């Protein structure tokens, strides 16, 4: 993940939102790695606010579209941060995970560390960071780094099936869920209950709610339009 790659990620997120995408899948090409880490040499020197790796990870985390990380091979350092900033993480049995920051004389950073702690808890986060080695996919599943584990040949079909199921649901409801979960993950003083109430009212007043209700009554699949 060097400067062009992180800029390209942001551009892809913006394009997906502009085109009304309902789900995004992030994956590596070739099966060798999801992301093998940040390019340390590619981030030297001062940069304008909003262009560094952490800034762009915030944009990924805040994306209103559901994001699924589909992981084969290495998921290391900044690659693991990218996966943790996605909503869901699916991996194959040949995946491995690690954070070598302490082997490089670096700190992982507060936002990445917080997301890691949310996933695995403080003790396992410290274990991953202190030791700096890799854990296998089964350990990642057991610890909560990923939600689902598949054989390599089954990973992509499973990811596509999940994406299609999400895409078939009401977009406003899915986006509301993402925003509500993000709000509830904040410390209590930083939460916005008025905004959450507004989101719930908007869903109930939407065309999609009426469509979902009518489809249920008529025993047919709903066709949601995101309005």
PDB file of N, CA and C in Angstrom, residues 46-85:
ATOM      1  N   UNK A  46       6.851  15.251   4.277  1.00  0.00           N
ATOM      2  CA  UNK A  46       5.570  15.839   4.683  1.00  0.00           C
ATOM      3  C   UNK A  46       4.529  15.765   3.575  1.00  0.00           C
ATOM      4  N   UNK A  47       3.262  15.666   3.992  1.00  0.00           N
ATOM      5  CA  UNK A  47       2.167  15.599   3.029  1.00  0.00           C
ATOM      6  C   UNK A  47       1.028  16.487   3.511  1.00  0.00           C
ATOM      7  N   UNK A  48       0.240  17.000   2.581  1.00  0.00           N
ATOM      8  CA  UNK A  48      -0.933  17.770   2.995  1.00  0.00           C
ATOM      9  C   UNK A  48      -1.899  16.913   3.793  1.00  0.00           C
ATOM     10  N   UNK A  49      -2.645  17.525   4.706  1.00  0.00           N
ATOM     11  CA  UNK A  49      -3.648  16.805   5.473  1.00  0.00           C
ATOM     12  C   UNK A  49      -4.640  16.124   4.538  1.00  0.00           C
ATOM     13  N   UNK A  50      -4.978  14.887   4.867  1.00  0.00           N
ATOM     14  CA  UNK A  50      -5.940  14.145   4.067  1.00  0.00           C
ATOM     15  C   UNK A  50      -5.324  13.227   3.037  1.00  0.00           C
ATOM     16  N   UNK A  51      -3.999  13.178   2.955  1.00  0.00           N
ATOM     17  CA  UNK A  51      -3.380  12.355   1.921  1.00  0.00           C
ATOM     18  C   UNK A  51      -2.555  11.206   2.482  1.00  0.00           C
ATOM     19  N   UNK A  52      -2.365  11.115   3.812  1.00  0.00           N
ATOM     20  CA  UNK A  52      -1.509  10.048   4.303  1.00  0.00           C
ATOM     21  C   UNK A  52      -2.315   8.767   4.516  1.00  0.00           C
ATOM     22  N   UNK A  53      -1.612   7.688   4.882  1.00  0.00           N
ATOM     23  CA  UNK A  53      -2.232   6.367   4.977  1.00  0.00           C
ATOM     24  C   UNK A  53      -3.383   6.368   5.973  1.00  0.00           C
ATOM     25  N   UNK A  54      -3.173   6.969   7.149  1.00  0.00           N
ATOM     26  CA  UNK A  54      -4.209   6.967   8.181  1.00  0.00           C
ATOM     27  C   UNK A  54      -5.424   7.773   7.747  1.00  0.00           C
ATOM     28  N   UNK A  55      -5.199   8.928   7.114  1.00  0.00           N
ATOM     29  CA  UNK A  55      -6.321   9.734   6.617  1.00  0.00           C
ATOM     30  C   UNK A  55      -7.186   8.913   5.664  1.00  0.00           C
ATOM     31  N   UNK A  56      -6.538   8.185   4.780  1.00  0.00           N
ATOM     32  CA  UNK A  56      -7.279   7.428   3.778  1.00  0.00           C
ATOM     33  C   UNK A  56      -7.942   6.197   4.380  1.00  0.00           C
ATOM     34  N   UNK A  57      -7.365   5.660   5.445  1.00  0.00           N
ATOM     35  CA  UNK A  57      -8.036   4.580   6.159  1.00  0.00           C
ATOM     36  C   UNK A  57      -9.308   5.083   6.837  1.00  0.00           C
ATOM     37  N   UNK A  58      -9.295   6.318   7.313  1.00  0.00           N
ATOM     38  CA  UNK A  58     -10.508   6.899   7.897  1.00  0.00           C
ATOM     39  C   UNK A  58     -11.612   6.990   6.843  1.00  0.00           C
ATOM     40  N   UNK A  59     -11.239   7.324   5.629  1.00  0.00           N
ATOM     41  CA  UNK A  59     -12.223   7.420   4.549  1.00  0.00           C
ATOM     42  C   UNK A  59     -12.833   6.052   4.274  1.00  0.00           C
ATOM     43  N   UNK A  60     -12.006   5.008   4.284  1.00  0.00           N
ATOM     44  CA  UNK A  60     -12.517   3.653   4.101  1.00  0.00           C
ATOM     45  C   UNK A  60     -13.478   3.289   5.228  1.00  0.00           C
ATOM     46  N   UNK A  61     -13.082   3.556   6.465  1.00  0.00           N
ATOM     47  CA  UNK A  61     -13.925   3.196   7.607  1.00  0.00           C
ATOM     48  C   UNK A  61     -15.256   3.934   7.584  1.00  0.00           C
ATOM     49  N   UNK A  62     -15.247   5.170   7.093  1.00  0.00           N
ATOM     50  CA  UNK A  62     -16.460   5.990   7.084  1.00  0.00           C
ATOM     51  C   UNK A  62     -17.312   5.788   5.843  1.00  0.00           C
ATOM     52  N   UNK A  63     -16.873   4.974   4.906  1.00  0.00           N
ATOM     53  CA  UNK A  63     -17.641   4.765   3.669  1.00  0.00           C
ATOM     54  C   UNK A  63     -19.042   4.262   4.006  1.00  0.00           C
ATOM     55  N   UNK A  64     -20.094   4.891   3.496  1.00  0.00           N
ATOM     56  CA  UNK A  64     -21.449   4.455   3.841  1.00  0.00           C
ATOM     57  C   UNK A  64     -21.863   3.139   3.202  1.00  0.00           C
ATOM     58  N   UNK A  65     -21.116   2.682   2.206  1.00  0.00           N
ATOM     59  CA  UNK A  65     -21.425   1.422   1.539  1.00  0.00           C
ATOM     60  C   UNK A  65     -20.813   0.269   2.343  1.00  0.00           C
ATOM     61  N   UNK A  66     -21.532  -0.825   2.554  1.00  0.00           N
ATOM     62  CA  UNK A  66     -20.935  -1.977   3.232  1.00  0.00           C
ATOM     63  C   UNK A  66     -19.702  -2.486   2.486  1.00  0.00           C
ATOM     64  N   UNK A  67     -18.651  -2.789   3.228  1.00  0.00           N
ATOM     65  CA  UNK A  67     -17.389  -3.243   2.643  1.00  0.00           C
ATOM     66  C   UNK A  67     -17.039  -4.623   3.182  1.00  0.00           C
ATOM     67  N   UNK A  68     -16.588  -5.486   2.283  1.00  0.00           N
ATOM     68  CA  UNK A  68     -16.204  -6.847   2.639  1.00  0.00           C
ATOM     69  C   UNK A  68     -14.755  -7.062   2.220  1.00  0.00           C
ATOM     70  N   UNK A  69     -13.893  -7.400   3.169  1.00  0.00           N
ATOM     71  CA  UNK A  69     -12.517  -7.773   2.854  1.00  0.00           C
ATOM     72  C   UNK A  69     -12.477  -9.273   2.592  1.00  0.00           C
ATOM     73  N   UNK A  70     -11.982  -9.660   1.424  1.00  0.00           N
ATOM     74  CA  UNK A  70     -11.875 -11.070   1.032  1.00  0.00           C
ATOM     75  C   UNK A  70     -10.385 -11.385   0.968  1.00  0.00           C
ATOM     76  N   UNK A  71      -9.911 -12.202   1.900  1.00  0.00           N
ATOM     77  CA  UNK A  71      -8.490 -12.291   2.209  1.00  0.00           C
ATOM     78  C   UNK A  71      -7.933 -13.663   1.859  1.00  0.00           C
ATOM     79  N   UNK A  72      -6.935 -13.658   0.968  1.00  0.00           N
ATOM     80  CA  UNK A  72      -6.106 -14.833   0.729  1.00  0.00           C
ATOM     81  C   UNK A  72      -4.653 -14.430   0.936  1.00  0.00           C
ATOM     82  N   UNK A  73      -3.846 -15.367   1.398  1.00  0.00           N
ATOM     83  CA  UNK A  73      -2.426 -15.094   1.559  1.00  0.00           C
ATOM     84  C   UNK A  73      -2.140 -14.108   2.681  1.00  0.00           C
ATOM     85  N   UNK A  74      -1.108 -13.271   2.472  1.00  0.00           N
ATOM     86  CA  UNK A  74      -0.642 -12.382   3.525  1.00  0.00           C
ATOM     87  C   UNK A  74      -1.603 -11.216   3.752  1.00  0.00           C
ATOM     88  N   UNK A  75      -1.885 -10.950   5.017  1.00  0.00           N
ATOM     89  CA  UNK A  75      -2.640  -9.770   5.427  1.00  0.00           C
ATOM     90  C   UNK A  75      -1.857  -9.166   6.581  1.00  0.00           C
ATOM     91  N   UNK A  76      -0.959  -8.255   6.250  1.00  0.00           N
ATOM     92  CA  UNK A  76       0.102  -7.862   7.177  1.00  0.00           C
ATOM     93  C   UNK A  76       0.088  -6.352   7.389  1.00  0.00           C
ATOM     94  N   UNK A  77       0.309  -5.913   8.625  1.00  0.00           N
ATOM     95  CA  UNK A  77       0.525  -4.501   8.944  1.00  0.00           C
ATOM     96  C   UNK A  77      -0.588  -3.611   8.449  1.00  0.00           C
ATOM     97  N   UNK A  78      -0.249  -2.704   7.531  1.00  0.00           N
ATOM     98  CA  UNK A  78      -1.246  -1.821   6.959  1.00  0.00           C
ATOM     99  C   UNK A  78      -2.325  -2.566   6.203  1.00  0.00           C
ATOM    100  N   UNK A  79      -2.011  -3.770   5.735  1.00  0.00           N
ATOM    101  CA  UNK A  79      -3.036  -4.599   5.102  1.00  0.00           C
ATOM    102  C   UNK A  79      -4.072  -5.066   6.100  1.00  0.00           C
ATOM    103  N   UNK A  80      -3.609  -5.419   7.299  1.00  0.00           N
ATOM    104  CA  UNK A  80      -4.551  -5.815   8.329  1.00  0.00           C
ATOM    105  C   UNK A  80      -5.386  -4.625   8.778  1.00  0.00           C
ATOM    106  N   UNK A  81      -4.776  -3.432   8.841  1.00  0.00           N
ATOM    107  CA  UNK A  81      -5.551  -2.243   9.177  1.00  0.00           C
ATOM    108  C   UNK A  81      -6.640  -2.012   8.135  1.00  0.00           C
ATOM    109  N   UNK A  82      -6.304  -2.197   6.866  1.00  0.00           N
ATOM    110  CA  UNK A  82      -7.299  -2.047   5.810  1.00  0.00           C
ATOM    111  C   UNK A  82      -8.441  -3.032   5.994  1.00  0.00           C
ATOM    112  N   UNK A  83      -8.108  -4.277   6.292  1.00  0.00           N
ATOM    113  CA  UNK A  83      -9.153  -5.283   6.514  1.00  0.00           C
ATOM    114  C   UNK A  83     -10.014  -4.923   7.718  1.00  0.00           C
ATOM    115  N   UNK A  84      -9.394  -4.444   8.791  1.00  0.00           N
ATOM    116  CA  UNK A  84     -10.151  -4.088   9.990  1.00  0.00           C
ATOM    117  C   UNK A  84     -11.055  -2.888   9.763  1.00  0.00           C
ATOM    118  N   UNK A  85     -10.719  -2.046   8.800  1.00  0.00           N
ATOM    119  CA  UNK A  85     -11.562  -0.898   8.481  1.00  0.00           C
ATOM    120  C   UNK A  85     -12.704  -1.260   7.542  1.00  0.00           C
TER     121      UNK A  85
END
